[in-house]
Amino acid sequence: MKSITKSLGTLAYPALAALVLSLGAAGASADDAEVLTLDIKSQQAGSALMELAGSSGVQILVSDEAGADVEVEGLTGEYKFDDALAALLTDTSLAYEYTSDNVVLVQQAQAQPQESGQLEEVEAPDETASVEEREDPLELSQQTVTGSRLLGGDPSARVFSFTAEDIARRGVSNLEDFFRRMAWHQASLNSQTSNANSIHTNDARYSRDSVLPGNGLGVSALNLRGLGWENTLVLMNGRRLAGTGGIEDDFVNLLDVPLAAIERVDVQLDGSSAVYGSDALGGVVNFITKKDYQGLSATYRRSYSSTDADSDNANITAGYGWGSGNITAIATHSTSEPINNAKTGWTTLDFRPLFGPEFDFRDFLSGQPGVVCVLGPPRQWNPAYPPSYRCPGSYDPVQRAFLTTYHQLPASHSGAGATADDFVTWRGNYATPSPVPLDELPPQNGQERENMGLVLSMEQYLTDDLRLFADVKWNTSENYQEFSRRMSGNALLVPASNAYNPFGAPVQVRYAPVHEFETGLLPVQYDWSESENRTIAVGGFWNIADSHVLEVEANRTKSWRNTRGYRATGTRGALDSTAEAFYAALSSPDPARALNPFGNGTAQGSAFAEFLTDGGLGADLPYEGVTETRQYRLSVSGNTFDLWGAGPIVYVIGAEYQQSIIYYSQDNTNTDLEGIDETLNWLLGSTFWVGQERPTRDTGALFTELSIPLIGPDMNIPLADSLNLTLQMRYDRYETQGVSDGLETPQIMIRYYYWDPFAAEIRHTVRSWPNRILNPSQVHTAKVTDSSPRIGIYYKPTPTVTWRMSWQRSFNAPNWRDQFSPREPFPPSVFASNSFRRIVDPYDPDGPTEITRDLGVTQVTQNYTPDIDAEHLDNWSASLEWAPEILPGLRLSLDWRKAEYTDRIARSTLWIYDNPEWLLGLDEIAVRDERGNLQQVIHRNINISADYNEMFDAKVEYQVDTRWGLFMPQIGYSRYLDDYRKIVEDSPEISNVGELGGPNVYQWSASLGWEWNSWSAFVYMKYTPSYVDPQFLYCNPNHLAMEGTRCTEVWEYASQDISSLTTVDMTVTYQMDNGLRIRAGGTNILDREAPLAISRSSSQLPQPYDASRWDAKGQVLFLELNWEFGADD
């Protein structure tokens, strides 16, 4: 902390010197001669005036009664600033006046306005009078811009703004649904994919949390340009929100942002690290909340889904203003139902009718009745370990597979009174069809969700120039999803004494208690999560000499997330409180008491309900995660001198301090192990990963921005109507603490318990066990410092053409898990070719050599890389906007952007098997002897050579006003020009554009809007092209033997083309004179079904649709009512 403060102080002196010079400069005037090309849609006055300020460079201050509750008509075409301002305010109760040469105040008219909309001349207020003595003190709204802290914004920044009305016209019920329709957002982590055990997506190559801790239920993340959710910065009113609780990638859960509180959404796709810091590499999304509202309004919406994912949304907005301040509050409540998988068309795991003979995903080794094998004699390889109980079998050279003899009763048999002869017997493996396969799939996707939230905004003027503010956001949600009727640990070791065991010997039975779940004998299995978010921001603005603003703010935001799951399980640890009764029932000779895993579930012993355990296995263990960010910022901004008549130089300079804390804990106690003389230590959550209970990162930053007008319209330079240069620079210093090699593992003696089906009792072995103890003296501090510069150019060759170009160099410091871990490398295992892949070492001193088991090469996993480098990214962008004079209302926009990483941090395990020839040349991966022979492979995070992303967007808009209303057609096209990564400099490019798990090659969108009197209607179409799954099927020997197989080679992938998709959304709105607004419509109104695909995004069971591209809610129709009670017009 002291070193950060010292660095900030050292760099603050030149900054303060520049500030003194700036404050001494004269204010500049607004250039009314410049002709602006505008396309401002009908919206609330505050948002429309913000767009005009951004286009003109003039600071527009809006009074509280004028910002959010007054609608203005749109404005399209070429205007001088004063003409545009007057046109916007025509037929409203608003008027404007210049409070200084380059600052305009818009407020309720104090006198009868002139035709131009400008205020009649009024006597200047007495500067010596107090606030209490004045009848009409100035009440100025806070202005929020995105991608810059400059007053009026950065003209060179390409920011896309969507008002609340823009979003509502699309018919969506939440922000996740809205962003799914944007071509530049890759919906890889959404509410329909997040509860998978693993996330197989492009950004998961780099994510530290590719497997979400706990379960991912109720989580959705923004992923701009496919650069990763960890590189998309989400703000609210220009300030940070806490990421999802306990997730190191620190992404904001989109489902926790209330749509009803949003006035507009700003999106900057070019990255904005020079303004906000390193986590804005991929882009910025800024949610601007409603403020300065006067009155009361209520909204209710009911949505009906063709797949039962119905939802209800209700909210109330209330606002009140007084002479020197105002307060606005929005309370929201929403509920939604999960997706019924059966209604998506997913009713079976037998996909053979869809894809061919290889695609039967039913389970042949478990079921109801249970699949039985008679256990062979136990093998105890080491007396310190429990013996191995396995189904005996032998290798079949014809099928090239290990085969075992299995038995299963017919589907109609209860198991009561069965003999061994009643069983159907076959010899096979996991791919050999059983008599009664298990065809049990998850009943739900998504979640049953309840969400409540409150957003509060307050402003108070102490003087005309000093304003204080406070913003509060609170949100809580609860999520629930039913799990499939399968059983964890379903391989039961049943003794010969069991009343239903007819084999006279111990057996293994893989059983799925489907009937018991259906009849309620077993409670429903489920996943559950709960989250809460709190954010409070306070601060103040002090206007200095009419042209400068001092801003001070503090922001604290915190997120909690808890998850758990309930599972039935067929195993018990000896230390489990139910173990004794469970194994007694499993061994019981009494049919009334004994567990019966042999039949169809209709003859079950009374003890069967004891299968249920609290907690479950794997990702469903109880989990609690916390993320907290504290941020403090001081800045001065304003206008300085006009160099040569082109306009005033606008500046901002400031300092920032931020502290981030992310940690989690997860129940991981093992009920099979017990310390004999000492208690076993279990290191959990963040403590386990980085050696600290509350990992903390401290960030100190200095930043500055300059907007320099170089050419103005009055200079009359051919093909140079105006030219503006923006310079931005941010210096960041990161300090992160963690433990490296600080885990001590003294050996202690333990009892290792296990169930012996031959003896029908719980036994144990005694062995030594490494007891994990952290050494606090091993705590280290990692420091990373660097700067993020940006250069932007705003150029208008003519009043109708606008060019924007920018370059930005950014960096991203390594995270906790990149740099720290107290854990030693995982125990070694064999690294060699196997039946699934052939691994060749091209760097062997004897030439390319296949790595076989007899070479003795081992592999270990190391959680961190001590000398890993920071990532660096160059962002390039260019955009063109043209509004031709010959066709008023037409607007063309072209956008190009490129991101080029060096030293991107990635996980080597993603490529080591498929691309060993490149990774085995890295010293941090391959350990060799003096001769060069490969000895060991270390799986760890590495810096790869390059990651490249390039996109292009084009859009044509047109507005034409007719006697039948205003028509607004629009068409858009987006394309990934390239997207690849390179492991090392000389390696080939690896791309997944147009593939499952990657972005679409291109996307078309089109819309048609219509407004006439109190009516409006909008239709939106989105088309995504076909794409390919290059790893659709991994061919094995069983596949080659099938008639009609697509496989031609064993252990090779077969690909599958996935068809295109076109969806249509529509809304119709009617506004009544009494304040009631009725809106109806739907998304996917043509009910387009999912293109056939296979993705494993629901607990690893394959589902026949790609939930990252097709919304499994199907067709959603809705009705929405909104009533304004006494709101100001």
PDB file of C-alpha atoms in Angstrom, residues 562-675:
ATOM      1  CA  ASN A 562     -24.125 -19.399  -2.526  1.00  0.00           C
ATOM      2  CA  THR A 563     -24.859 -22.712  -4.211  1.00  0.00           C
ATOM      3  CA  ARG A 564     -25.691 -26.240  -3.204  1.00  0.00           C
ATOM      4  CA  GLY A 565     -27.281 -29.364  -4.612  1.00  0.00           C
ATOM      5  CA  TYR A 566     -29.049 -32.472  -3.397  1.00  0.00           C
ATOM      6  CA  ARG A 567     -28.222 -35.889  -4.849  1.00  0.00           C
ATOM      7  CA  ALA A 568     -29.131 -39.473  -4.147  1.00  0.00           C
ATOM      8  CA  THR A 569     -25.988 -41.575  -3.981  1.00  0.00           C
ATOM      9  CA  GLY A 570     -25.247 -45.279  -3.874  1.00  0.00           C
ATOM     10  CA  THR A 571     -22.125 -44.997  -1.738  1.00  0.00           C
ATOM     11  CA  ARG A 572     -21.431 -43.933   1.831  1.00  0.00           C
ATOM     12  CA  GLY A 573     -18.285 -42.866   3.578  1.00  0.00           C
ATOM     13  CA  ALA A 574     -17.818 -44.718   6.843  1.00  0.00           C
ATOM     14  CA  LEU A 575     -17.890 -41.468   8.783  1.00  0.00           C
ATOM     15  CA  ASP A 576     -21.229 -40.473   7.254  1.00  0.00           C
ATOM     16  CA  SER A 577     -23.932 -40.551   9.928  1.00  0.00           C
ATOM     17  CA  THR A 578     -26.150 -42.728   7.721  1.00  0.00           C
ATOM     18  CA  ALA A 579     -23.460 -45.255   6.754  1.00  0.00           C
ATOM     19  CA  GLU A 580     -24.296 -47.952   9.307  1.00  0.00           C
ATOM     20  CA  ALA A 581     -28.027 -48.029   8.490  1.00  0.00           C
ATOM     21  CA  PHE A 582     -27.371 -47.781   4.754  1.00  0.00           C
ATOM     22  CA  TYR A 583     -25.027 -50.760   4.554  1.00  0.00           C
ATOM     23  CA  ALA A 584     -27.228 -52.767   6.908  1.00  0.00           C
ATOM     24  CA  ALA A 585     -30.094 -52.327   4.440  1.00  0.00           C
ATOM     25  CA  LEU A 586     -27.820 -53.143   1.509  1.00  0.00           C
ATOM     26  CA  SER A 587     -26.880 -56.443   3.248  1.00  0.00           C
ATOM     27  CA  SER A 588     -30.278 -57.295   4.715  1.00  0.00           C
ATOM     28  CA  PRO A 589     -31.818 -60.743   3.943  1.00  0.00           C
ATOM     29  CA  ASP A 590     -35.248 -59.300   4.799  1.00  0.00           C
ATOM     30  CA  PRO A 591     -37.127 -58.261   1.602  1.00  0.00           C
ATOM     31  CA  ALA A 592     -39.144 -55.726   3.586  1.00  0.00           C
ATOM     32  CA  ARG A 593     -35.977 -53.924   4.637  1.00  0.00           C
ATOM     33  CA  ALA A 594     -33.364 -54.678   1.972  1.00  0.00           C
ATOM     34  CA  LEU A 595     -32.468 -52.309  -0.838  1.00  0.00           C
ATOM     35  CA  ASN A 596     -33.522 -53.716  -4.214  1.00  0.00           C
ATOM     36  CA  PRO A 597     -31.381 -52.391  -7.103  1.00  0.00           C
ATOM     37  CA  PHE A 598     -32.154 -55.417  -9.315  1.00  0.00           C
ATOM     38  CA  GLY A 599     -35.717 -54.729 -10.481  1.00  0.00           C
ATOM     39  CA  ASN A 600     -37.888 -51.982 -11.991  1.00  0.00           C
ATOM     40  CA  GLY A 601     -38.458 -50.170  -8.697  1.00  0.00           C
ATOM     41  CA  THR A 602     -41.947 -51.470  -7.931  1.00  0.00           C
ATOM     42  CA  ALA A 603     -40.750 -53.810  -5.138  1.00  0.00           C
ATOM     43  CA  GLN A 604     -38.544 -51.663  -2.985  1.00  0.00           C
ATOM     44  CA  GLY A 605     -37.523 -52.076   0.631  1.00  0.00           C
ATOM     45  CA  SER A 606     -38.519 -49.510   3.234  1.00  0.00           C
ATOM     46  CA  ALA A 607     -34.945 -48.302   3.689  1.00  0.00           C
ATOM     47  CA  PHE A 608     -34.600 -47.039   0.153  1.00  0.00           C
ATOM     48  CA  ALA A 609     -35.190 -43.386   1.066  1.00  0.00           C
ATOM     49  CA  GLU A 610     -31.836 -43.480   2.853  1.00  0.00           C
ATOM     50  CA  PHE A 611     -30.221 -43.099  -0.552  1.00  0.00           C
ATOM     51  CA  LEU A 612     -30.733 -39.365  -0.174  1.00  0.00           C
ATOM     52  CA  THR A 613     -27.785 -37.375   1.088  1.00  0.00           C
ATOM     53  CA  ASP A 614     -27.355 -33.681   1.708  1.00  0.00           C
ATOM     54  CA  GLY A 615     -24.640 -32.092  -0.374  1.00  0.00           C
ATOM     55  CA  GLY A 616     -24.087 -34.324  -3.357  1.00  0.00           C
ATOM     56  CA  LEU A 617     -20.861 -34.711  -5.262  1.00  0.00           C
ATOM     57  CA  GLY A 618     -18.457 -32.752  -7.449  1.00  0.00           C
ATOM     58  CA  ALA A 619     -19.625 -29.314  -8.536  1.00  0.00           C
ATOM     59  CA  ASP A 620     -22.714 -29.550  -6.332  1.00  0.00           C
ATOM     60  CA  LEU A 621     -20.975 -29.270  -2.982  1.00  0.00           C
ATOM     61  CA  PRO A 622     -22.093 -26.346  -0.802  1.00  0.00           C
ATOM     62  CA  TYR A 623     -20.246 -23.270  -1.991  1.00  0.00           C
ATOM     63  CA  GLU A 624     -20.023 -19.641  -0.907  1.00  0.00           C
ATOM     64  CA  GLY A 625     -18.205 -16.965  -2.892  1.00  0.00           C
ATOM     65  CA  VAL A 626     -17.636 -13.259  -2.296  1.00  0.00           C
ATOM     66  CA  THR A 627     -16.365 -10.513  -4.599  1.00  0.00           C
ATOM     67  CA  GLU A 628     -15.812  -6.971  -3.349  1.00  0.00           C
ATOM     68  CA  THR A 629     -14.398  -3.866  -5.015  1.00  0.00           C
ATOM     69  CA  ARG A 630     -13.665  -0.520  -3.381  1.00  0.00           C
ATOM     70  CA  GLN A 631     -12.801   2.397  -5.618  1.00  0.00           C
ATOM     71  CA  TYR A 632     -11.880   6.025  -4.946  1.00  0.00           C
ATOM     72  CA  ARG A 633     -11.378   8.625  -7.655  1.00  0.00           C
ATOM     73  CA  LEU A 634     -10.382  12.292  -7.814  1.00  0.00           C
ATOM     74  CA  SER A 635     -10.393  14.187 -11.109  1.00  0.00           C
ATOM     75  CA  VAL A 636     -10.545  17.644 -12.617  1.00  0.00           C
ATOM     76  CA  SER A 637     -11.981  18.243 -16.075  1.00  0.00           C
ATOM     77  CA  GLY A 638     -12.918  21.215 -18.171  1.00  0.00           C
ATOM     78  CA  ASN A 639     -12.237  23.437 -21.161  1.00  0.00           C
ATOM     79  CA  THR A 640      -9.085  25.476 -21.758  1.00  0.00           C
ATOM     80  CA  PHE A 641      -7.959  27.921 -24.428  1.00  0.00           C
ATOM     81  CA  ASP A 642      -8.788  27.862 -28.122  1.00  0.00           C
ATOM     82  CA  LEU A 643      -5.468  27.470 -29.968  1.00  0.00           C
ATOM     83  CA  TRP A 644      -6.401  28.835 -33.391  1.00  0.00           C
ATOM     84  CA  GLY A 645     -10.143  29.092 -33.596  1.00  0.00           C
ATOM     85  CA  ALA A 646     -10.911  25.402 -34.096  1.00  0.00           C
ATOM     86  CA  GLY A 647     -12.457  25.054 -30.646  1.00  0.00           C
ATOM     87  CA  PRO A 648     -11.497  24.678 -26.989  1.00  0.00           C
ATOM     88  CA  ILE A 649      -9.104  22.060 -25.689  1.00  0.00           C
ATOM     89  CA  VAL A 650     -10.987  19.763 -23.330  1.00  0.00           C
ATOM     90  CA  TYR A 651      -9.050  17.938 -20.633  1.00  0.00           C
ATOM     91  CA  VAL A 652      -9.361  15.637 -17.653  1.00  0.00           C
ATOM     92  CA  ILE A 653      -6.701  14.596 -15.172  1.00  0.00           C
ATOM     93  CA  GLY A 654      -7.079  12.440 -12.125  1.00  0.00           C
ATOM     94  CA  ALA A 655      -6.036   9.620  -9.822  1.00  0.00           C
ATOM     95  CA  GLU A 656      -7.736   6.420  -8.749  1.00  0.00           C
ATOM     96  CA  TYR A 657      -7.264   3.726  -6.141  1.00  0.00           C
ATOM     97  CA  GLN A 658      -8.997   0.373  -6.265  1.00  0.00           C
ATOM     98  CA  GLN A 659      -8.964  -2.687  -4.046  1.00  0.00           C
ATOM     99  CA  SER A 660     -10.434  -5.998  -5.198  1.00  0.00           C
ATOM    100  CA  ILE A 661     -11.115  -8.973  -2.936  1.00  0.00           C
ATOM    101  CA  ILE A 662     -12.291 -12.316  -4.342  1.00  0.00           C
ATOM    102  CA  TYR A 663     -12.569 -15.517  -2.332  1.00  0.00           C
ATOM    103  CA  TYR A 664     -14.707 -18.585  -1.898  1.00  0.00           C
ATOM    104  CA  SER A 665     -15.046 -21.674   0.251  1.00  0.00           C
ATOM    105  CA  GLN A 666     -16.441 -25.052  -0.685  1.00  0.00           C
ATOM    106  CA  ASP A 667     -17.320 -28.054   1.455  1.00  0.00           C
ATOM    107  CA  ASN A 668     -14.773 -30.702   0.523  1.00  0.00           C
ATOM    108  CA  THR A 669     -14.636 -32.970   3.564  1.00  0.00           C
ATOM    109  CA  ASN A 670     -13.909 -36.628   2.803  1.00  0.00           C
ATOM    110  CA  THR A 671     -15.940 -39.056   4.918  1.00  0.00           C
ATOM    111  CA  ASP A 672     -13.674 -42.007   4.049  1.00  0.00           C
ATOM    112  CA  LEU A 673     -10.574 -40.689   5.825  1.00  0.00           C
ATOM    113  CA  GLU A 674      -9.864 -40.122   9.513  1.00  0.00           C
ATOM    114  CA  GLY A 675      -6.726 -38.920  11.235  1.00  0.00           C
TER     115      GLY A 675
END
